[in-house]
Amino acid sequence: MTNDRIKEILLDIEQSEIDFTVTQTGKESKRVNGFYKPDTHEIFLHNLNLKTDNMLVYTAVHEYTHHLMTVEKQKIDPTYAAASRVHTQEFWAKFGELIKIAEEKGYYSIGWQENAELKELTEDIKENYLAKNGQLMQEFGKKLARAFDLCQEANIRYEDYIDRVLCLPRNAAKDIRKVASVEVNPAIGFDNMKVVASVKKKDDRAQVEQDFLEGGKSPATVRELMKQKSAASRAAGANDPKVKLEKEKSRLEKTIAQLTQRLEYVEESLANL
């Protein structure tokens, strides 16, 4: 595949406001398959690392994502990419969007279903590990919820029980209980279940869950879509008096909860003096 053909494919996936070049280095690298120079808008591909045109296109799309994001970000911040962290969630979401278009247009195919052994293994992983682990963590969350209730009834500090009896990180215990508190399909796996469970509205949770179930979207893409939807919702409700009061109510409730917890600690400390 020529450099011109690679560029033609990239532009067909998404147009660029600023011109760029594609160069196959004719080299092999142990560090990277390619890289992008933001100052000169040059994409370099170490094609001796890449055994097929399919792998070449995948790497080219990756570097092209850097180019497109650099062009967009530099409109606001001309120093972007000079000292920026470039492999962000936003980057992976954009890359996921572009590689999906590349698949739809027939330029790229992941090809896992064509490998009989890999296909069988994938089905095994999804059914017997991702789904079963998700189901197990749901049951675990219900057990932790019951342990919380028993601790409350017996005047035992649940946090101390989690810390020193179960030896669980508090955030992990919190995530596990949250997953069990709402309806989430365990087929998406525990990590993705945590993302779904973090969504407050039932209809929104159902949409996020569907994004995971239908495939074709990476977890980074789903989280970025959630972030963008949340930002749009905040912008729409910025001047709504009801929304403002609800936000203030939420902030006050959090503050009261924090102060209540602190008061309990101070009272316990005083009682022990």
mmCIF file of C-alpha atoms in Angstrom:
data_model
loop_
_atom_site.group_PDB
_atom_site.id
_atom_site.type_symbol
_atom_site.label_atom_id
_atom_site.label_comp_id
_atom_site.label_asym_id
_atom_site.label_seq_id
_atom_site.Cartn_x
_atom_site.Cartn_y
_atom_site.Cartn_z
ATOM 1 C CA MET A 1 0.000 0.000 0.000
ATOM 2 C CA THR A 2 1.412 3.399 -0.981
ATOM 3 C CA ASN A 3 1.607 6.496 1.203
ATOM 4 C CA ASP A 4 -0.857 8.282 -1.099
ATOM 5 C CA ARG A 5 -3.348 5.420 -0.766
ATOM 6 C CA ILE A 6 -3.109 5.483 3.039
ATOM 7 C CA LYS A 7 -3.742 9.246 3.031
ATOM 8 C CA GLU A 8 -6.674 8.776 0.675
ATOM 9 C CA ILE A 9 -8.204 6.222 3.057
ATOM 10 C CA LEU A 10 -7.729 8.476 6.077
ATOM 11 C CA LEU A 11 -9.374 11.430 4.350
ATOM 12 C CA ASP A 12 -12.287 9.224 3.333
ATOM 13 C CA ILE A 13 -12.743 8.209 6.969
ATOM 14 C CA GLU A 14 -12.801 11.870 8.051
ATOM 15 C CA GLN A 15 -11.706 15.065 6.333
ATOM 16 C CA SER A 16 -8.964 17.216 7.869
ATOM 17 C CA GLU A 17 -8.956 21.003 8.013
ATOM 18 C CA ILE A 18 -5.155 21.050 7.839
ATOM 19 C CA ASP A 19 -3.054 19.077 5.363
ATOM 20 C CA PHE A 20 -0.789 16.281 6.580
ATOM 21 C CA THR A 21 1.682 13.791 5.172
ATOM 22 C CA VAL A 22 2.018 10.029 5.529
ATOM 23 C CA THR A 23 5.434 8.372 5.367
ATOM 24 C CA GLN A 24 6.250 4.688 5.645
ATOM 25 C CA THR A 25 9.715 4.652 7.178
ATOM 26 C CA GLY A 26 10.828 1.270 5.824
ATOM 27 C CA LYS A 27 12.065 0.586 9.347
ATOM 28 C CA GLU A 28 11.301 -1.699 12.275
ATOM 29 C CA SER A 29 10.917 -0.372 15.807
ATOM 30 C CA LYS A 30 10.691 -2.208 19.127
ATOM 31 C CA ARG A 31 9.129 0.842 20.792
ATOM 32 C CA VAL A 32 6.289 2.010 18.546
ATOM 33 C CA ASN A 33 4.510 1.114 15.319
ATOM 34 C CA GLY A 34 4.213 4.743 14.318
ATOM 35 C CA PHE A 35 4.283 8.326 15.544
ATOM 36 C CA TYR A 36 2.906 11.766 14.766
ATOM 37 C CA LYS A 37 4.744 15.103 14.669
ATOM 38 C CA PRO A 38 2.233 17.821 15.660
ATOM 39 C CA ASP A 39 4.509 20.724 14.679
ATOM 40 C CA THR A 40 4.738 19.602 11.046
ATOM 41 C CA HIS A 41 1.594 17.434 10.836
ATOM 42 C CA GLU A 42 3.551 14.382 9.723
ATOM 43 C CA ILE A 43 2.471 10.773 10.231
ATOM 44 C CA PHE A 44 5.250 8.178 10.250
ATOM 45 C CA LEU A 45 4.537 4.433 10.069
ATOM 46 C CA HIS A 46 7.166 1.785 10.821
ATOM 47 C CA ASN A 47 5.797 -0.524 8.158
ATOM 48 C CA LEU A 48 8.299 -3.317 8.817
ATOM 49 C CA ASN A 49 6.494 -3.810 12.142
ATOM 50 C CA LEU A 50 3.204 -4.314 10.327
ATOM 51 C CA LYS A 51 2.709 -7.600 8.509
ATOM 52 C CA THR A 52 -0.524 -6.786 6.653
ATOM 53 C CA ASP A 53 -2.308 -3.806 5.111
ATOM 54 C CA ASN A 54 -4.968 -4.346 7.764
ATOM 55 C CA MET A 55 -2.428 -3.708 10.535
ATOM 56 C CA LEU A 56 -1.028 -0.772 8.570
ATOM 57 C CA VAL A 57 -4.454 0.874 8.349
ATOM 58 C CA TYR A 58 -5.069 0.346 12.076
ATOM 59 C CA THR A 59 -1.826 2.125 12.978
ATOM 60 C CA ALA A 60 -2.442 4.870 10.425
ATOM 61 C CA VAL A 61 -5.876 5.565 11.908
ATOM 62 C CA HIS A 62 -4.296 5.754 15.367
ATOM 63 C CA GLU A 63 -1.781 8.386 14.248
ATOM 64 C CA TYR A 64 -4.432 10.204 12.224
ATOM 65 C CA THR A 65 -6.502 10.493 15.399
ATOM 66 C CA HIS A 66 -3.575 12.391 16.943
ATOM 67 C CA HIS A 67 -3.572 14.698 13.922
ATOM 68 C CA LEU A 68 -7.308 15.422 14.020
ATOM 69 C CA MET A 69 -7.286 16.044 17.767
ATOM 70 C CA THR A 70 -4.222 18.281 17.505
ATOM 71 C CA VAL A 71 -5.904 20.380 14.816
ATOM 72 C CA GLU A 72 -9.065 20.702 16.926
ATOM 73 C CA LYS A 73 -7.357 21.376 20.257
ATOM 74 C CA GLN A 74 -4.885 23.910 18.875
ATOM 75 C CA LYS A 75 -7.791 26.162 17.910
ATOM 76 C CA ILE A 76 -8.203 26.779 21.638
ATOM 77 C CA ASP A 77 -4.699 26.072 22.927
ATOM 78 C CA PRO A 78 -1.827 26.575 20.427
ATOM 79 C CA THR A 79 0.546 24.732 22.801
ATOM 80 C CA TYR A 80 -1.534 21.540 22.768
ATOM 81 C CA ALA A 81 0.555 18.396 22.143
ATOM 82 C CA ALA A 82 3.809 20.162 22.961
ATOM 83 C CA ALA A 83 3.674 18.903 26.526
ATOM 84 C CA SER A 84 0.203 17.400 26.674
ATOM 85 C CA ARG A 85 -0.911 13.947 27.703
ATOM 86 C CA VAL A 86 -2.247 12.748 24.366
ATOM 87 C CA HIS A 87 -3.606 9.252 25.078
ATOM 88 C CA THR A 88 -6.613 10.469 27.027
ATOM 89 C CA GLN A 89 -10.079 8.951 27.250
ATOM 90 C CA GLU A 90 -11.172 11.541 24.684
ATOM 91 C CA PHE A 91 -8.432 10.302 22.329
ATOM 92 C CA TRP A 92 -9.443 6.647 22.665
ATOM 93 C CA ALA A 93 -13.092 7.560 22.119
ATOM 94 C CA LYS A 94 -12.222 9.439 18.924
ATOM 95 C CA PHE A 95 -9.991 6.591 17.762
ATOM 96 C CA GLY A 96 -12.797 4.105 18.427
ATOM 97 C CA GLU A 97 -15.151 6.224 16.311
ATOM 98 C CA LEU A 98 -12.679 6.394 13.400
ATOM 99 C CA ILE A 99 -11.714 2.706 13.423
ATOM 100 C CA LYS A 100 -15.425 1.816 13.376
ATOM 101 C CA ILE A 101 -15.882 3.964 10.266
ATOM 102 C CA ALA A 102 -12.830 2.269 8.732
ATOM 103 C CA GLU A 103 -14.538 -1.094 9.341
ATOM 104 C CA GLU A 104 -17.837 0.073 7.871
ATOM 105 C CA LYS A 105 -16.079 1.331 4.737
ATOM 106 C CA GLY A 106 -14.172 -1.925 4.343
ATOM 107 C CA TYR A 107 -10.690 -0.504 4.936
ATOM 108 C CA TYR A 108 -10.115 -2.463 8.138
ATOM 109 C CA SER A 109 -11.392 -5.640 9.760
ATOM 110 C CA ILE A 110 -10.465 -6.947 13.188
ATOM 111 C CA GLY A 111 -11.093 -10.457 11.877
ATOM 112 C CA TRP A 112 -11.468 -12.315 15.166
ATOM 113 C CA GLN A 113 -14.573 -14.207 14.001
ATOM 114 C CA GLU A 114 -12.641 -15.691 11.074
ATOM 115 C CA ASN A 115 -10.266 -17.478 13.454
ATOM 116 C CA ALA A 116 -12.160 -20.556 14.653
ATOM 117 C CA GLU A 117 -10.109 -21.074 17.816
ATOM 118 C CA LEU A 118 -10.191 -17.392 18.753
ATOM 119 C CA LYS A 119 -13.947 -17.255 18.126
ATOM 120 C CA GLU A 120 -14.524 -20.244 20.409
ATOM 121 C CA LEU A 121 -12.231 -18.769 23.065
ATOM 122 C CA THR A 122 -14.009 -15.401 22.864
ATOM 123 C CA GLU A 123 -17.399 -17.008 23.434
ATOM 124 C CA ASP A 124 -15.924 -18.924 26.388
ATOM 125 C CA ILE A 125 -14.479 -15.721 27.909
ATOM 126 C CA LYS A 126 -17.719 -13.774 27.488
ATOM 127 C CA GLU A 127 -20.008 -16.489 28.828
ATOM 128 C CA ASN A 128 -17.921 -18.180 31.504
ATOM 129 C CA TYR A 129 -15.781 -15.314 32.774
ATOM 130 C CA LEU A 130 -17.149 -11.837 31.996
ATOM 131 C CA ALA A 131 -20.818 -12.724 32.557
ATOM 132 C CA LYS A 132 -20.231 -15.109 35.475
ATOM 133 C CA ASN A 133 -17.873 -12.692 37.191
ATOM 134 C CA GLY A 134 -20.444 -9.923 36.754
ATOM 135 C CA GLN A 135 -23.134 -12.110 38.286
ATOM 136 C CA LEU A 136 -20.851 -13.115 41.139
ATOM 137 C CA MET A 137 -20.045 -9.454 41.898
ATOM 138 C CA GLN A 138 -23.771 -8.655 41.956
ATOM 139 C CA GLU A 139 -24.283 -11.358 44.568
ATOM 140 C CA PHE A 140 -21.200 -10.096 46.434
ATOM 141 C CA GLY A 141 -22.724 -6.600 46.510
ATOM 142 C CA LYS A 142 -25.931 -7.938 48.065
ATOM 143 C CA LYS A 143 -23.881 -9.701 50.752
ATOM 144 C CA LEU A 144 -22.035 -6.465 51.520
ATOM 145 C CA ALA A 145 -25.331 -4.585 51.711
ATOM 146 C CA ARG A 146 -26.569 -7.136 54.240
ATOM 147 C CA ALA A 147 -23.318 -6.858 56.186
ATOM 148 C CA PHE A 148 -23.828 -3.080 56.297
ATOM 149 C CA ASP A 149 -27.318 -3.526 57.761
ATOM 150 C CA LEU A 150 -26.063 -6.012 60.370
ATOM 151 C CA CYS A 151 -23.252 -3.659 61.368
ATOM 152 C CA GLN A 152 -25.760 -0.839 61.798
ATOM 153 C CA GLU A 153 -28.024 -3.028 63.942
ATOM 154 C CA ALA A 154 -25.115 -4.156 66.122
ATOM 155 C CA ASN A 155 -23.537 -0.660 66.399
ATOM 156 C CA ILE A 156 -20.416 -1.875 64.597
ATOM 157 C CA ARG A 157 -18.513 0.555 62.384
ATOM 158 C CA TYR A 158 -18.995 -0.795 58.880
ATOM 159 C CA GLU A 159 -15.836 1.003 57.677
ATOM 160 C CA ASP A 160 -13.726 -0.778 60.288
ATOM 161 C CA TYR A 161 -15.351 -4.085 59.337
ATOM 162 C CA ILE A 162 -14.491 -3.487 55.667
ATOM 163 C CA ASP A 163 -10.963 -2.302 56.457
ATOM 164 C CA ARG A 164 -9.779 -4.875 58.983
ATOM 165 C CA VAL A 165 -12.090 -7.872 58.758
ATOM 166 C CA LEU A 166 -12.707 -8.223 55.022
ATOM 167 C CA CYS A 167 -9.517 -6.286 54.103
ATOM 168 C CA LEU A 168 -11.329 -4.638 51.199
ATOM 169 C CA PRO A 169 -10.459 -1.175 49.860
ATOM 170 C CA ARG A 170 -13.392 1.077 50.743
ATOM 171 C CA ASN A 171 -13.874 2.324 47.192
ATOM 172 C CA ALA A 172 -13.973 -1.251 45.902
ATOM 173 C CA ALA A 173 -16.606 -2.202 48.491
ATOM 174 C CA LYS A 174 -18.619 0.866 47.547
ATOM 175 C CA ASP A 175 -18.511 -0.009 43.832
ATOM 176 C CA ILE A 176 -19.544 -3.606 44.506
ATOM 177 C CA ARG A 177 -22.537 -2.534 46.586
ATOM 178 C CA LYS A 178 -23.559 0.029 43.956
ATOM 179 C CA VAL A 179 -23.578 -2.616 41.210
ATOM 180 C CA ALA A 180 -25.937 -4.725 43.315
ATOM 181 C CA SER A 181 -28.279 -1.812 44.054
ATOM 182 C CA VAL A 182 -29.533 -1.394 40.467
ATOM 183 C CA GLU A 183 -30.494 -3.711 37.617
ATOM 184 C CA VAL A 184 -27.449 -4.244 35.372
ATOM 185 C CA ASN A 185 -26.886 -7.024 32.859
ATOM 186 C CA PRO A 186 -23.851 -9.022 34.076
ATOM 187 C CA ALA A 187 -23.030 -9.990 30.467
ATOM 188 C CA ILE A 188 -21.157 -6.692 30.046
ATOM 189 C CA GLY A 189 -18.631 -7.578 32.771
ATOM 190 C CA PHE A 190 -18.011 -6.062 36.196
ATOM 191 C CA ASP A 191 -15.943 -3.022 35.134
ATOM 192 C CA ASN A 192 -18.611 -1.944 32.649
ATOM 193 C CA MET A 193 -21.329 -2.702 35.203
ATOM 194 C CA LYS A 194 -19.722 -0.122 37.484
ATOM 195 C CA VAL A 195 -20.019 2.467 34.725
ATOM 196 C CA VAL A 196 -23.710 1.666 34.174
ATOM 197 C CA ALA A 197 -24.450 1.684 37.915
ATOM 198 C CA SER A 198 -22.951 5.172 38.236
ATOM 199 C CA VAL A 199 -25.718 6.599 36.015
ATOM 200 C CA LYS A 200 -28.559 7.995 38.120
ATOM 201 C CA LYS A 201 -31.549 7.800 35.767
ATOM 202 C CA LYS A 202 -32.957 4.396 34.856
ATOM 203 C CA ASP A 203 -33.539 5.236 31.183
ATOM 204 C CA ASP A 204 -30.008 6.619 30.843
ATOM 205 C CA ARG A 205 -28.610 3.484 32.506
ATOM 206 C CA ALA A 206 -30.484 1.344 30.000
ATOM 207 C CA GLN A 207 -28.962 3.299 27.109
ATOM 208 C CA VAL A 208 -25.413 3.004 28.453
ATOM 209 C CA GLU A 209 -25.909 -0.719 29.044
ATOM 210 C CA GLN A 210 -27.152 -1.098 25.461
ATOM 211 C CA ASP A 211 -24.058 0.718 24.180
ATOM 212 C CA PHE A 212 -21.914 -1.937 25.852
ATOM 213 C CA LEU A 213 -24.106 -4.857 24.761
ATOM 214 C CA GLU A 214 -24.372 -3.987 21.090
ATOM 215 C CA GLY A 215 -20.580 -4.019 20.670
ATOM 216 C CA GLY A 216 -18.450 -1.889 18.400
ATOM 217 C CA LYS A 217 -17.860 0.739 21.080
ATOM 218 C CA SER A 218 -14.941 0.661 23.480
ATOM 219 C CA PRO A 219 -15.432 1.454 27.191
ATOM 220 C CA ALA A 220 -13.587 4.750 26.584
ATOM 221 C CA THR A 221 -16.056 5.643 23.833
ATOM 222 C CA VAL A 222 -19.060 4.877 26.035
ATOM 223 C CA ARG A 223 -17.647 6.918 28.941
ATOM 224 C CA GLU A 224 -16.857 9.841 26.634
ATOM 225 C CA LEU A 225 -20.409 9.762 25.256
ATOM 226 C CA MET A 226 -21.699 9.860 28.835
ATOM 227 C CA LYS A 227 -19.412 12.805 29.587
ATOM 228 C CA GLN A 228 -20.587 14.728 26.519
ATOM 229 C CA LYS A 229 -24.247 14.050 27.294
ATOM 230 C CA SER A 230 -23.745 15.207 30.872
ATOM 231 C CA ALA A 231 -22.039 18.407 29.688
ATOM 232 C CA ALA A 232 -24.880 19.108 27.257
ATOM 233 C CA SER A 233 -27.425 18.515 30.011
ATOM 234 C CA ARG A 234 -25.596 20.890 32.376
ATOM 235 C CA ALA A 235 -25.463 23.544 29.677
ATOM 236 C CA ALA A 236 -29.179 23.156 28.945
ATOM 237 C CA GLY A 237 -30.101 23.445 32.613
ATOM 238 C CA ALA A 238 -27.670 26.212 33.550
ATOM 239 C CA ASN A 239 -30.396 28.870 33.566
ATOM 240 C CA ASP A 240 -33.211 26.668 34.876
ATOM 241 C CA PRO A 241 -34.171 27.785 38.457
ATOM 242 C CA LYS A 242 -35.365 24.282 39.354
ATOM 243 C CA VAL A 243 -32.086 22.710 38.203
ATOM 244 C CA LYS A 244 -30.096 25.285 40.183
ATOM 245 C CA LEU A 245 -32.065 24.544 43.359
ATOM 246 C CA GLU A 246 -31.717 20.784 42.874
ATOM 247 C CA LYS A 247 -27.936 21.176 42.492
ATOM 248 C CA GLU A 248 -27.750 23.342 45.605
ATOM 249 C CA LYS A 249 -29.841 20.776 47.501
ATOM 250 C CA SER A 250 -27.450 18.017 46.411
ATOM 251 C CA ARG A 251 -24.405 20.039 47.506
ATOM 252 C CA LEU A 252 -25.979 20.802 50.873
ATOM 253 C CA GLU A 253 -26.871 17.142 51.450
ATOM 254 C CA LYS A 254 -23.281 16.102 50.717
ATOM 255 C CA THR A 255 -21.951 18.800 53.038
ATOM 256 C CA ILE A 256 -24.340 17.755 55.832
ATOM 257 C CA ALA A 257 -23.322 14.101 55.408
ATOM 258 C CA GLN A 258 -19.622 15.010 55.605
ATOM 259 C CA LEU A 259 -20.144 17.219 58.650
ATOM 260 C CA THR A 260 -22.261 14.533 60.342
ATOM 261 C CA GLN A 261 -19.506 11.987 59.811
ATOM 262 C CA ARG A 262 -16.925 14.423 61.172
ATOM 263 C CA LEU A 263 -19.133 15.188 64.203
ATOM 264 C CA GLU A 264 -19.406 11.457 64.971
ATOM 265 C CA TYR A 265 -15.632 11.157 64.861
ATOM 266 C CA VAL A 266 -15.135 14.175 67.143
ATOM 267 C CA GLU A 267 -17.726 12.901 69.615
ATOM 268 C CA GLU A 268 -16.073 9.469 69.716
ATOM 269 C CA SER A 269 -12.674 11.081 70.249
ATOM 270 C CA LEU A 270 -14.016 13.210 73.109
ATOM 271 C CA ALA A 271 -15.661 10.199 74.715
ATOM 272 C CA ASN A 272 -12.331 8.360 74.744
ATOM 273 C CA LEU A 273 -10.407 11.212 76.410
#
